[in-house]
Short mmCIF file of C-alpha atoms and ligand atoms in Angstrom, two decimals:
data_model
loop_
_atom_site.label_atom_id
_atom_site.label_comp_id
_atom_site.label_asym_id
_atom_site.label_seq_id
_atom_site.Cartn_x
_atom_site.Cartn_y
_atom_site.Cartn_z
CA MET A 24 -111.13 14.84 -3.69
CA SER A 25 -109.26 11.95 -5.07
CA GLY A 26 -106.40 11.95 -7.62
CA PRO A 27 -102.75 13.16 -7.94
CA ALA A 28 -103.96 16.79 -8.11
CA ALA A 29 -105.98 16.67 -5.02
CA PRO A 30 -103.31 17.82 -2.48
CA GLU A 31 -102.24 20.68 -4.72
CA ILE A 32 -105.87 22.01 -5.14
CA ALA A 33 -106.42 21.54 -1.42
CA ALA A 34 -103.43 23.68 -0.60
CA THR A 35 -104.91 26.51 -2.58
CA VAL A 36 -108.05 26.64 -0.61
CA PHE A 37 -106.98 25.48 2.91
CA ARG A 38 -104.66 27.14 5.43
CA SER A 39 -103.52 25.71 8.62
CA GLU A 40 -102.01 28.13 11.14
CA ARG A 41 -99.74 25.54 12.45
CA LEU A 42 -98.29 24.35 9.13
CA CYS A 43 -98.20 27.63 7.23
CA PRO A 44 -98.39 30.58 9.57
CA GLN A 45 -97.61 33.00 6.76
CA PRO A 46 -100.43 33.76 4.30
CA SER A 47 -97.89 33.91 1.60
CA VAL A 48 -97.18 30.25 1.82
CA LEU A 49 -100.71 29.40 0.90
CA GLY A 50 -100.55 27.08 -2.03
CA SER A 51 -97.20 25.46 -0.92
CA PRO A 52 -97.15 21.69 -0.49
CA THR A 53 -97.29 21.77 3.32
CA LEU A 54 -100.08 19.12 3.81
CA GLU A 55 -99.05 16.36 6.13
CA ALA A 56 -99.89 12.87 5.01
CA ASN A 57 -102.21 10.67 6.91
CA ARG A 58 -103.06 13.24 9.48
CA ALA A 59 -106.00 15.33 10.15
CA GLN A 60 -105.32 18.93 10.50
CA PHE A 61 -107.31 21.86 11.66
CA GLY A 62 -107.43 25.17 9.61
CA HIS A 63 -109.43 27.37 7.42
CA ILE A 64 -110.93 27.35 3.99
CA ILE A 65 -109.78 30.51 2.19
CA ASP A 66 -112.15 32.21 -0.16
CA SER A 67 -110.85 33.40 -3.67
CA GLY A 68 -110.49 36.80 -2.22
CA GLY A 69 -108.31 35.58 0.61
CA SER A 70 -110.84 35.74 3.40
CA GLN A 71 -111.70 32.93 5.71
CA LEU A 72 -114.75 31.04 4.50
CA ASP A 73 -115.03 28.40 7.33
CA GLN A 74 -112.99 26.36 9.88
CA ALA A 75 -112.29 23.07 8.51
CA VAL A 76 -110.45 19.83 9.22
CA LEU A 77 -108.34 18.48 6.34
CA THR A 78 -107.38 14.91 6.18
CA TYR A 79 -104.70 13.84 3.63
CA PHE A 80 -104.75 10.04 2.83
CA LYS A 81 -101.59 9.69 0.79
CA ALA A 82 -101.57 7.13 -2.19
CA PRO A 83 -101.70 4.08 -2.13
CA ARG A 84 -103.12 4.06 1.48
CA SER A 85 -106.44 5.50 0.82
CA TYR A 86 -110.01 4.44 -0.22
CA THR A 87 -109.36 4.83 -3.95
CA GLY A 88 -105.67 4.00 -3.92
CA GLU A 89 -105.01 7.62 -5.01
CA ASP A 90 -104.16 10.62 -3.06
CA ILE A 91 -107.31 11.65 -1.15
CA ILE A 92 -108.20 14.92 0.45
CA GLU A 93 -111.15 15.08 2.85
CA LEU A 94 -112.46 18.46 3.90
CA SER A 95 -114.81 18.45 6.78
CA CYS A 96 -116.62 21.82 7.09
CA HIS A 97 -119.62 22.84 9.11
CA GLY A 98 -122.71 21.45 7.62
CA SER A 99 -124.37 24.51 5.99
CA PRO A 100 -125.13 23.80 2.43
CA VAL A 101 -124.18 27.29 1.47
CA ILE A 102 -120.65 26.85 2.72
CA LEU A 103 -120.44 23.42 1.19
CA ARG A 104 -121.43 24.64 -2.19
CA ARG A 105 -118.98 27.47 -1.98
CA VAL A 106 -116.13 24.99 -1.10
CA LEU A 107 -117.16 22.89 -4.04
CA GLU A 108 -117.12 25.92 -6.39
CA LEU A 109 -113.57 26.88 -4.98
CA VAL A 110 -112.11 23.52 -5.59
CA THR A 111 -113.79 22.87 -9.01
CA ALA A 112 -112.48 26.42 -10.11
CA LYS A 113 -109.01 25.12 -9.27
CA GLY A 114 -109.53 22.01 -11.56
CA ALA A 115 -111.42 19.47 -9.50
CA ARG A 116 -114.78 18.14 -10.85
CA ILE A 117 -117.81 16.52 -9.42
CA ALA A 118 -117.53 12.81 -9.12
CA GLU A 119 -119.73 10.51 -11.22
CA PRO A 120 -122.10 8.06 -9.46
CA GLY A 121 -119.98 5.65 -7.68
CA GLU A 122 -116.69 6.97 -8.97
CA PHE A 123 -114.71 6.87 -5.86
CA THR A 124 -115.64 3.14 -5.52
CA PHE A 125 -115.00 2.52 -9.12
CA ARG A 126 -111.39 4.02 -8.86
CA ALA A 127 -110.89 1.73 -5.72
CA PHE A 128 -111.92 -1.17 -7.82
CA VAL A 129 -109.74 -0.12 -10.78
CA ASN A 130 -106.75 0.36 -8.42
CA LYS A 131 -107.45 -3.13 -7.02
CA ARG A 132 -108.18 -1.78 -3.44
CA ILE A 133 -111.40 -3.88 -3.59
CA ASP A 134 -112.95 -6.34 -5.93
CA LEU A 135 -116.28 -5.93 -7.68
CA ALA A 136 -118.23 -7.96 -5.10
CA GLN A 137 -116.92 -5.63 -2.37
CA ALA A 138 -117.68 -2.47 -4.55
CA GLN A 139 -121.17 -3.73 -4.84
CA ALA A 140 -121.36 -4.26 -1.09
CA VAL A 141 -120.46 -0.52 -0.62
CA ARG A 142 -123.55 0.39 -2.44
CA ASP A 143 -125.59 -2.15 -0.44
CA VAL A 144 -124.18 -0.72 2.77
CA ILE A 145 -125.12 2.76 1.74
CA ASN A 146 -128.60 1.71 0.59
CA ALA A 147 -129.39 -0.62 3.60
CA GLN A 148 -132.70 0.22 5.17
CA THR A 149 -132.43 -2.22 8.06
CA GLU A 150 -129.71 -3.04 10.41
CA TYR A 151 -129.82 -6.59 9.25
CA GLN A 152 -129.19 -5.60 5.69
CA ALA A 153 -126.36 -3.44 6.70
CA ARG A 154 -124.82 -6.43 8.62
CA VAL A 155 -125.00 -8.76 5.65
CA ALA A 156 -123.68 -6.04 3.34
CA THR A 157 -120.79 -5.23 5.69
CA ARG A 158 -119.74 -8.96 5.68
CA GLN A 159 -119.73 -8.77 1.90
CA LEU A 160 -117.72 -5.58 1.99
CA GLU A 161 -115.16 -7.34 4.11
CA GLY A 162 -114.80 -9.89 1.39
CA ALA A 163 -116.96 -12.70 2.51
CA LEU A 164 -118.03 -13.81 -0.96
CA SER A 165 -114.48 -13.27 -2.47
CA LYS A 166 -112.92 -15.33 0.32
CA ARG A 167 -115.52 -18.24 -0.41
CA LEU A 168 -114.74 -18.03 -4.16
CA THR A 169 -110.89 -17.97 -3.91
CA PRO A 170 -110.40 -21.73 -3.03
CA ILE A 171 -113.01 -22.77 -5.60
CA LYS A 172 -111.29 -20.75 -8.25
CA GLU A 173 -107.94 -22.15 -7.28
CA ALA A 174 -109.26 -25.75 -7.60
CA VAL A 175 -110.68 -25.08 -11.05
CA VAL A 176 -107.30 -23.40 -12.03
CA GLU A 177 -105.31 -26.48 -10.80
CA VAL A 178 -107.46 -28.72 -13.03
CA ILE A 179 -106.95 -26.44 -15.91
CA VAL A 180 -103.18 -26.36 -15.43
CA HIS A 181 -102.97 -30.16 -15.20
CA LEU A 182 -105.12 -30.54 -18.38
CA GLU A 183 -103.16 -28.07 -20.25
CA SER A 184 -99.92 -29.71 -19.45
CA SER A 185 -101.28 -33.00 -20.65
CA VAL A 186 -102.31 -31.38 -23.97
CA GLU A 187 -98.80 -30.12 -24.36
CA PHE A 188 -97.18 -33.50 -23.62
CA VAL A 189 -99.40 -35.58 -25.83
CA GLU A 190 -97.83 -38.85 -24.97
CA ASP A 191 -98.73 -38.49 -21.32
CA ASP A 192 -102.29 -39.72 -21.18
CA ILE A 193 -104.05 -38.89 -18.04
CA SER A 194 -104.16 -41.87 -15.75
CA PRO A 195 -107.47 -43.10 -14.39
CA GLU A 196 -106.08 -42.11 -10.88
CA ALA A 197 -105.31 -38.71 -12.05
CA THR A 198 -108.70 -38.29 -13.50
CA ALA A 199 -110.27 -39.37 -10.34
CA ALA A 200 -108.34 -36.79 -8.47
CA LEU A 201 -109.23 -34.07 -11.05
CA THR A 202 -112.95 -34.95 -10.86
CA ASP A 203 -112.71 -34.95 -7.03
CA LYS A 204 -111.37 -31.36 -7.19
CA LEU A 205 -114.26 -30.39 -9.46
CA ASP A 206 -116.82 -32.01 -7.31
CA GLN A 207 -115.60 -29.94 -4.32
CA ALA A 208 -115.69 -26.85 -6.41
CA ILE A 209 -119.26 -27.69 -7.50
CA GLN A 210 -120.32 -28.42 -3.97
CA GLY A 211 -118.91 -25.02 -2.78
CA LEU A 212 -120.68 -23.17 -5.63
CA ASN A 213 -123.93 -24.95 -4.79
CA GLU A 214 -123.72 -23.73 -1.20
CA ILE A 215 -123.11 -20.23 -2.26
CA ALA A 216 -125.98 -20.40 -4.66
CA ALA A 217 -128.40 -21.84 -2.20
CA SER A 218 -127.77 -18.70 0.03
CA PHE A 219 -129.32 -16.55 -2.57
CA SER A 220 -132.82 -18.10 -1.90
CA PHE A 221 -132.84 -15.97 1.34
CA GLY A 222 -130.25 -13.51 0.39
CA ARG A 223 -132.29 -11.92 -2.35
CA TYR A 224 -135.12 -11.33 0.17
CA VAL A 225 -132.72 -9.61 2.51
CA LYS A 226 -131.70 -7.28 -0.19
CA GLU A 227 -134.89 -6.81 -2.31
CA GLY A 228 -137.48 -7.50 0.24
CA PHE A 229 -140.45 -9.81 -0.16
CA ASP A 230 -144.31 -9.45 -0.74
CA LEU A 231 -146.63 -10.66 1.84
CA ALA A 232 -150.36 -10.63 0.96
CA ILE A 233 -152.72 -10.74 3.75
CA VAL A 234 -155.91 -12.49 2.69
CA GLY A 235 -159.08 -13.81 4.13
CA ARG A 236 -162.80 -13.54 4.33
CA PRO A 237 -164.21 -10.18 5.30
CA ASN A 238 -164.11 -9.20 8.92
CA VAL A 239 -161.77 -11.95 10.02
CA GLY A 240 -159.33 -9.25 11.13
CA LYS A 241 -157.00 -8.71 8.09
CA SER A 242 -156.61 -5.01 8.44
CA SER A 243 -155.91 -5.40 12.20
CA VAL A 244 -153.29 -8.02 11.48
CA PHE A 245 -151.77 -5.78 8.87
CA ASN A 246 -151.65 -2.94 11.32
CA ARG A 247 -150.03 -5.18 13.95
CA LEU A 248 -147.33 -6.11 11.47
CA VAL A 249 -146.75 -2.60 10.27
CA GLY A 250 -146.95 -1.14 13.64
CA SER A 251 -149.30 1.66 13.00
CA ASP A 252 -152.91 2.33 12.02
CA ARG A 253 -152.47 2.49 8.27
CA ALA A 254 -155.39 0.26 7.18
CA ILE A 255 -158.96 1.26 8.03
CA VAL A 256 -160.48 -1.05 10.55
CA THR A 257 -164.17 -1.27 10.63
CA GLU A 258 -166.94 -3.68 11.73
CA LEU A 259 -168.62 -3.45 8.35
CA PRO A 260 -167.54 -6.31 6.13
CA GLY A 261 -166.00 -5.34 2.76
CA THR A 262 -164.66 -1.84 3.85
CA THR A 263 -161.14 -2.69 2.68
CA ARG A 264 -162.12 -2.47 -1.06
CA ASP A 265 -158.81 -2.04 -2.56
CA ALA A 266 -155.41 -3.42 -1.66
CA LEU A 267 -153.31 -1.38 0.68
CA TYR A 268 -149.51 -1.49 0.45
CA GLU A 269 -147.00 -0.76 3.23
CA SER A 270 -143.35 -1.30 3.63
CA THR A 271 -142.02 -2.60 6.84
CA SER A 272 -139.47 -5.13 8.05
CA ILE A 273 -139.64 -8.45 9.74
CA SER A 274 -136.60 -9.46 11.63
CA GLY A 275 -134.61 -7.01 9.47
CA VAL A 276 -135.89 -8.31 6.06
CA PRO A 277 -137.73 -5.63 4.20
CA VAL A 278 -141.32 -6.56 3.38
CA ARG A 279 -144.12 -5.13 1.31
CA LEU A 280 -147.30 -6.00 3.07
CA ILE A 281 -150.39 -6.14 0.92
CA ASP A 282 -153.69 -5.94 2.80
CA THR A 283 -156.22 -7.17 0.31
CA ALA A 284 -159.88 -6.65 -0.09
CA GLY A 285 -161.93 -9.44 1.65
CA ILE A 286 -162.52 -12.29 -0.63
CA ARG A 287 -166.08 -13.26 -1.12
CA GLU A 288 -168.90 -13.50 -3.44
CA THR A 289 -170.28 -10.05 -4.00
CA ASN A 290 -172.44 -8.01 -6.44
CA ASP A 291 -170.79 -4.75 -5.61
CA VAL A 292 -168.79 -3.72 -8.72
CA VAL A 293 -166.03 -1.72 -6.76
CA GLU A 294 -165.66 -4.57 -4.26
CA THR A 295 -165.44 -7.05 -7.06
CA MET A 296 -162.58 -5.17 -8.66
CA GLY A 297 -160.89 -5.20 -5.29
CA ILE A 298 -161.31 -9.01 -5.07
CA THR A 299 -159.81 -9.57 -8.44
CA ARG A 300 -156.89 -7.46 -7.37
CA SER A 301 -156.56 -9.63 -4.19
CA ARG A 302 -156.37 -12.74 -6.42
CA THR A 303 -153.54 -11.06 -8.29
CA ALA A 304 -151.85 -10.15 -4.98
CA ILE A 305 -151.98 -13.90 -3.95
CA ALA A 306 -150.51 -14.89 -7.31
CA ASP A 307 -147.61 -12.35 -7.11
CA ALA A 308 -146.92 -12.67 -3.38
CA ASP A 309 -143.90 -14.60 -2.02
CA ILE A 310 -145.98 -15.55 0.97
CA SER A 311 -149.72 -15.29 1.50
CA LEU A 312 -151.02 -15.04 5.10
CA VAL A 313 -154.43 -16.50 5.29
CA VAL A 314 -156.29 -15.05 8.23
CA LEU A 315 -159.10 -17.09 9.82
CA ASP A 316 -161.50 -15.91 12.64
CA ALA A 317 -161.19 -18.18 15.55
CA SER A 318 -164.46 -17.02 17.06
CA ARG A 319 -166.65 -17.96 14.03
CA ARG A 320 -167.73 -20.92 12.04
CA LEU A 321 -165.35 -21.90 9.34
CA GLU A 322 -167.17 -21.03 6.08
CA ARG A 323 -166.96 -22.40 2.61
CA GLU A 324 -165.12 -19.29 1.52
CA ASP A 325 -162.38 -19.96 4.04
CA ILE A 326 -161.81 -23.46 2.78
CA ASP A 327 -161.88 -22.14 -0.94
CA LEU A 328 -159.37 -19.58 -0.05
CA LEU A 329 -157.06 -21.92 1.68
CA ASP A 330 -157.27 -24.09 -1.37
CA SER A 331 -156.54 -21.32 -3.77
CA VAL A 332 -153.11 -20.49 -2.07
CA PRO A 333 -150.34 -22.92 -2.91
CA GLU A 334 -149.25 -24.64 0.29
CA ALA A 335 -145.56 -23.73 0.00
CA ARG A 336 -146.46 -20.11 0.03
CA ARG A 337 -149.19 -20.19 2.69
CA ILE A 338 -149.04 -19.36 6.34
CA ILE A 339 -152.23 -19.40 8.32
CA ALA A 340 -153.02 -16.94 11.17
CA VAL A 341 -155.92 -18.01 13.35
CA ASN A 342 -156.95 -14.53 14.59
CA LYS A 343 -159.06 -13.45 17.52
CA ILE A 344 -157.91 -16.09 19.91
CA ASP A 345 -158.69 -13.65 22.72
CA LEU A 346 -162.32 -14.70 21.96
CA GLU A 347 -163.79 -18.08 22.41
CA ASN A 348 -161.45 -20.28 20.20
CA PHE A 349 -162.73 -23.54 18.93
CA LEU A 350 -162.07 -23.13 15.26
CA ASP A 351 -160.05 -26.33 15.26
CA GLU A 352 -162.94 -28.38 16.70
CA LYS A 353 -165.42 -26.78 14.22
CA LEU A 354 -163.14 -27.53 11.26
CA TYR A 355 -162.68 -31.03 12.55
CA ALA A 356 -166.43 -31.45 12.76
CA GLU A 357 -166.95 -30.34 9.26
CA THR A 358 -164.06 -31.91 7.52
CA GLY A 359 -162.66 -34.43 9.77
CA VAL A 360 -159.13 -32.78 9.96
CA HIS A 361 -157.51 -30.63 12.48
CA ILE A 362 -156.02 -27.34 11.23
CA SER A 363 -152.60 -28.34 12.46
CA GLU A 364 -152.77 -31.61 10.42
CA LEU A 365 -153.91 -29.54 7.35
CA HIS A 366 -150.96 -27.18 7.11
CA GLU A 367 -147.56 -27.04 8.61
CA SER A 368 -147.54 -23.30 9.44
CA VAL A 369 -150.41 -22.32 11.62
CA VAL A 370 -150.03 -19.51 14.15
CA SER A 371 -152.66 -18.45 16.64
CA VAL A 372 -152.73 -14.62 17.10
CA SER A 373 -154.87 -11.90 18.46
CA ALA A 374 -154.61 -8.59 16.63
CA LEU A 375 -156.44 -7.08 19.51
CA THR A 376 -153.95 -7.97 22.24
CA GLY A 377 -150.93 -8.44 19.96
CA SER A 378 -150.37 -12.01 21.32
CA GLY A 379 -148.75 -14.52 18.92
CA PHE A 380 -147.10 -11.92 16.69
CA GLU A 381 -143.56 -12.70 17.62
CA ASP A 382 -144.42 -16.21 16.81
CA LEU A 383 -146.07 -15.03 13.49
CA LYS A 384 -142.99 -13.09 12.48
CA ALA A 385 -140.67 -15.87 13.41
CA THR A 386 -142.78 -18.20 11.24
CA ILE A 387 -142.64 -15.95 8.23
CA PHE A 388 -138.87 -15.45 8.72
CA GLU A 389 -138.38 -19.29 8.76
CA ARG A 390 -140.40 -19.83 5.74
CA LEU A 391 -138.47 -17.26 3.77
CA SER A 392 -135.05 -18.67 4.76
CA GLY A 393 -136.26 -22.23 4.04
CA ASP A 394 -133.34 -24.43 3.30
CA ALA A 395 -130.89 -21.62 3.91
CA ALA A 396 -131.97 -21.62 7.56
CA ALA A 397 -128.62 -22.89 8.77
CA GLU A 398 -126.83 -20.48 6.70
CA ARG A 399 -128.98 -17.57 7.60
CA ASP A 400 -126.08 -15.77 9.31
CA ASP A 401 -123.75 -16.61 6.38
CA ILE A 402 -125.74 -15.16 3.47
CA ILE A 403 -123.15 -14.23 0.89
CA LEU A 404 -125.24 -13.98 -2.24
CA THR A 405 -127.78 -11.13 -2.48
CA ASP A 406 -127.33 -10.11 -6.03
CA ALA A 407 -129.17 -11.46 -8.97
CA ARG A 408 -126.24 -10.79 -11.37
CA GLN A 409 -123.83 -12.64 -9.02
CA HIS A 410 -126.26 -15.45 -8.56
CA ALA A 411 -126.70 -15.95 -12.39
CA ALA A 412 -122.89 -16.01 -12.63
CA VAL A 413 -122.60 -18.67 -9.96
CA ARG A 414 -125.22 -20.83 -11.68
CA ARG A 415 -123.37 -20.42 -14.89
CA ALA A 416 -120.12 -21.46 -13.29
CA ILE A 417 -121.82 -24.49 -11.80
CA GLU A 418 -123.36 -25.52 -15.18
CA GLN A 419 -119.96 -25.17 -16.95
CA THR A 420 -118.02 -26.95 -14.34
CA SER A 421 -120.45 -29.75 -14.11
CA GLU A 422 -120.39 -30.19 -17.90
CA ALA A 423 -116.56 -30.23 -17.84
CA ARG A 424 -116.60 -32.90 -15.20
CA ALA A 425 -119.04 -35.00 -17.24
CA LEU A 426 -117.03 -34.74 -20.39
CA MET A 427 -113.85 -35.67 -18.50
CA MET A 428 -115.59 -38.74 -17.09
CA ALA A 429 -116.65 -39.68 -20.62
CA GLY A 430 -113.00 -39.45 -21.75
CA GLU A 431 -113.59 -36.40 -23.93
CA LEU A 432 -110.70 -34.51 -25.50
CA GLU A 433 -108.82 -32.31 -22.93
CA GLU A 434 -109.40 -29.34 -25.19
CA VAL A 435 -113.06 -29.65 -24.99
CA VAL A 436 -113.05 -29.91 -21.22
CA LEU A 437 -110.76 -27.00 -20.92
CA LEU A 438 -113.26 -24.83 -22.89
CA LYS A 439 -115.91 -25.48 -20.20
CA LEU A 440 -113.70 -25.08 -17.36
CA ARG A 441 -112.37 -21.66 -18.60
CA ALA A 442 -115.95 -20.64 -19.28
CA GLY A 443 -116.77 -21.50 -15.63
CA LEU A 444 -113.76 -19.65 -14.41
CA GLU A 445 -114.76 -16.59 -16.39
CA ALA A 446 -118.17 -16.69 -14.95
CA LEU A 447 -116.76 -16.44 -11.52
CA GLY A 448 -114.39 -13.70 -12.67
CA GLU A 449 -117.57 -11.65 -13.36
CA ILE A 450 -118.52 -11.75 -9.72
CA THR A 451 -115.19 -10.36 -8.46
CA GLY A 452 -114.78 -8.22 -11.75
CA GLU A 453 -111.78 -9.49 -13.54
CA THR A 454 -113.65 -10.68 -16.50
CA LEU A 455 -116.26 -8.11 -17.06
CA THR A 456 -116.75 -5.72 -20.09
CA GLU A 457 -116.64 -2.07 -19.52
CA ASP A 458 -120.35 -1.42 -20.29
CA ILE A 459 -121.44 -3.90 -17.67
CA LEU A 460 -119.06 -2.28 -15.13
CA GLY A 461 -120.52 1.00 -16.14
CA GLN A 462 -124.01 -0.23 -15.65
CA ILE A 463 -123.16 -1.58 -12.17
CA PHE A 464 -121.48 1.68 -10.97
CA ALA A 465 -124.30 3.85 -12.44
CA THR A 466 -126.51 2.42 -9.79
CA PHE A 467 -124.48 4.11 -7.09
CA CYS A 468 -125.29 7.54 -5.52
CA ILE A 469 -123.30 10.35 -6.77
CA GLY A 470 -119.68 10.34 -5.60
CA LYS A 471 -119.29 7.42 -2.98
P1 GDP B 29 -160.92 -7.25 7.85
O1 GDP B 29 -162.17 -6.83 7.27
O2 GDP B 29 -160.63 -8.71 7.70
O3 GDP B 29 -159.75 -6.40 7.49
O4 GDP B 29 -161.10 -7.05 9.47
P2 GDP B 29 -160.77 -5.84 10.31
O5 GDP B 29 -159.35 -5.75 10.66
O6 GDP B 29 -161.42 -4.61 9.87
O7 GDP B 29 -161.50 -6.35 11.77
C1 GDP B 29 -162.85 -6.58 11.72
C2 GDP B 29 -163.30 -6.68 13.09
O8 GDP B 29 -162.72 -7.48 13.93
C3 GDP B 29 -163.07 -5.20 13.86
O9 GDP B 29 -164.11 -4.84 14.71
C4 GDP B 29 -161.73 -5.54 14.71
O10 GDP B 29 -161.65 -4.65 15.78
C5 GDP B 29 -162.12 -6.96 15.11
N1 GDP B 29 -160.81 -7.69 15.33
C6 GDP B 29 -159.75 -7.88 14.61
N2 GDP B 29 -158.90 -8.71 15.23
C7 GDP B 29 -159.43 -9.07 16.44
C8 GDP B 29 -158.87 -9.85 17.54
O11 GDP B 29 -157.83 -10.31 17.55
N3 GDP B 29 -159.74 -10.08 18.57
C9 GDP B 29 -160.95 -9.38 18.63
N4 GDP B 29 -161.64 -9.59 19.77
N5 GDP B 29 -161.44 -8.65 17.57
C10 GDP B 29 -160.68 -8.36 16.51
#
């Protein structure tokens, strides 16, 4: 329970032998601040309902910044429900989604970026996601933004004072110093924005389509990546007629794997539908893993398929290398190029023995992190709304800089700078409207 009435309400349902040995003192304000105390939950009739530990976090040193009472009971849902009934009968009410965190935000215990990180920590499905979210919770983004905001504010203050004292025109040296400050701010913002290219995958996951001619081993590769026998593996070409989806994670990044129907020319209506869906899957996927069969001749269809996937989103898995592997020579004989020359990401694997899969996962991970590779452990932007705000701040600040260079009126430059600062305020929450705040906190679990 959070709020000024929390200790009072708690005192009516909790009795600690040590603090109030007499039943008659039940309800008196005997709760010790910032300590955990053992006692009993007392039912409305005065009987003991459960043993419990009560912790009283006194305002402002609590999560929400208000008085907080935590009651830890035994886990039975029957007891917990009864305790809730008891405290709600005394005037407490069930929290709205995210309300504890919202109160923490309103009382300035945390900023909005941290509040959103709380949700991300709770929703984390992999340890890596949790680690990234925890860094945000500790204020990584806000810390990076603070000096940037300060730089913009300094420029604003300087321009404002020169507006006030009209006779003091800004000297060329001063203009240079100001644009320098803005350059640094823009560069900092660009770095933050760049981390989103990988950060969004960390939070939302990515789609990986597994494509290839029938029987090259797509389903087997899929199963190796998923780590179970989800897809049907058979020796009959064309058995995977529909796309299969499975969620898993690669190096802690969530991934939706799509095992597509084998792509080939066919008269089978159902299979044709599956193939159409494969093409859609390729179009939608963040990365397509093109599986080739090392033990067989490269066919026209393989080459067509390779051509149909944009190179930036393509990784090639040469499968079945446990068998005789001379695909490269065969390709070379047919086209005059080696596979490794053809594409930058080619990984040799065997779905049968599992060899090469660590390498394959690392290749996928690297492709996703792209330019952000160096910053992989410093991802600070995982949220689309925050990313949009950073982009807007970059735009406004860059325009302000250009206008300043062009000798535009200070008032005009100031408008842009203030808009840029406002965009940044939307990330930490100082400049957001109530409905947007409401929308953000509505995505939280009940309470929290
Ligand atoms: P898909 O039609 O492309 O999905 O291929 P499947 O995964 O169904 O595999 C087709 C056949 O190739 C099956 O008999 C698999 O056991 C076999 N296979 C798949 N991967 C390998 C591999 O790495 N080595 C060997 N030797 N056989 C494989």
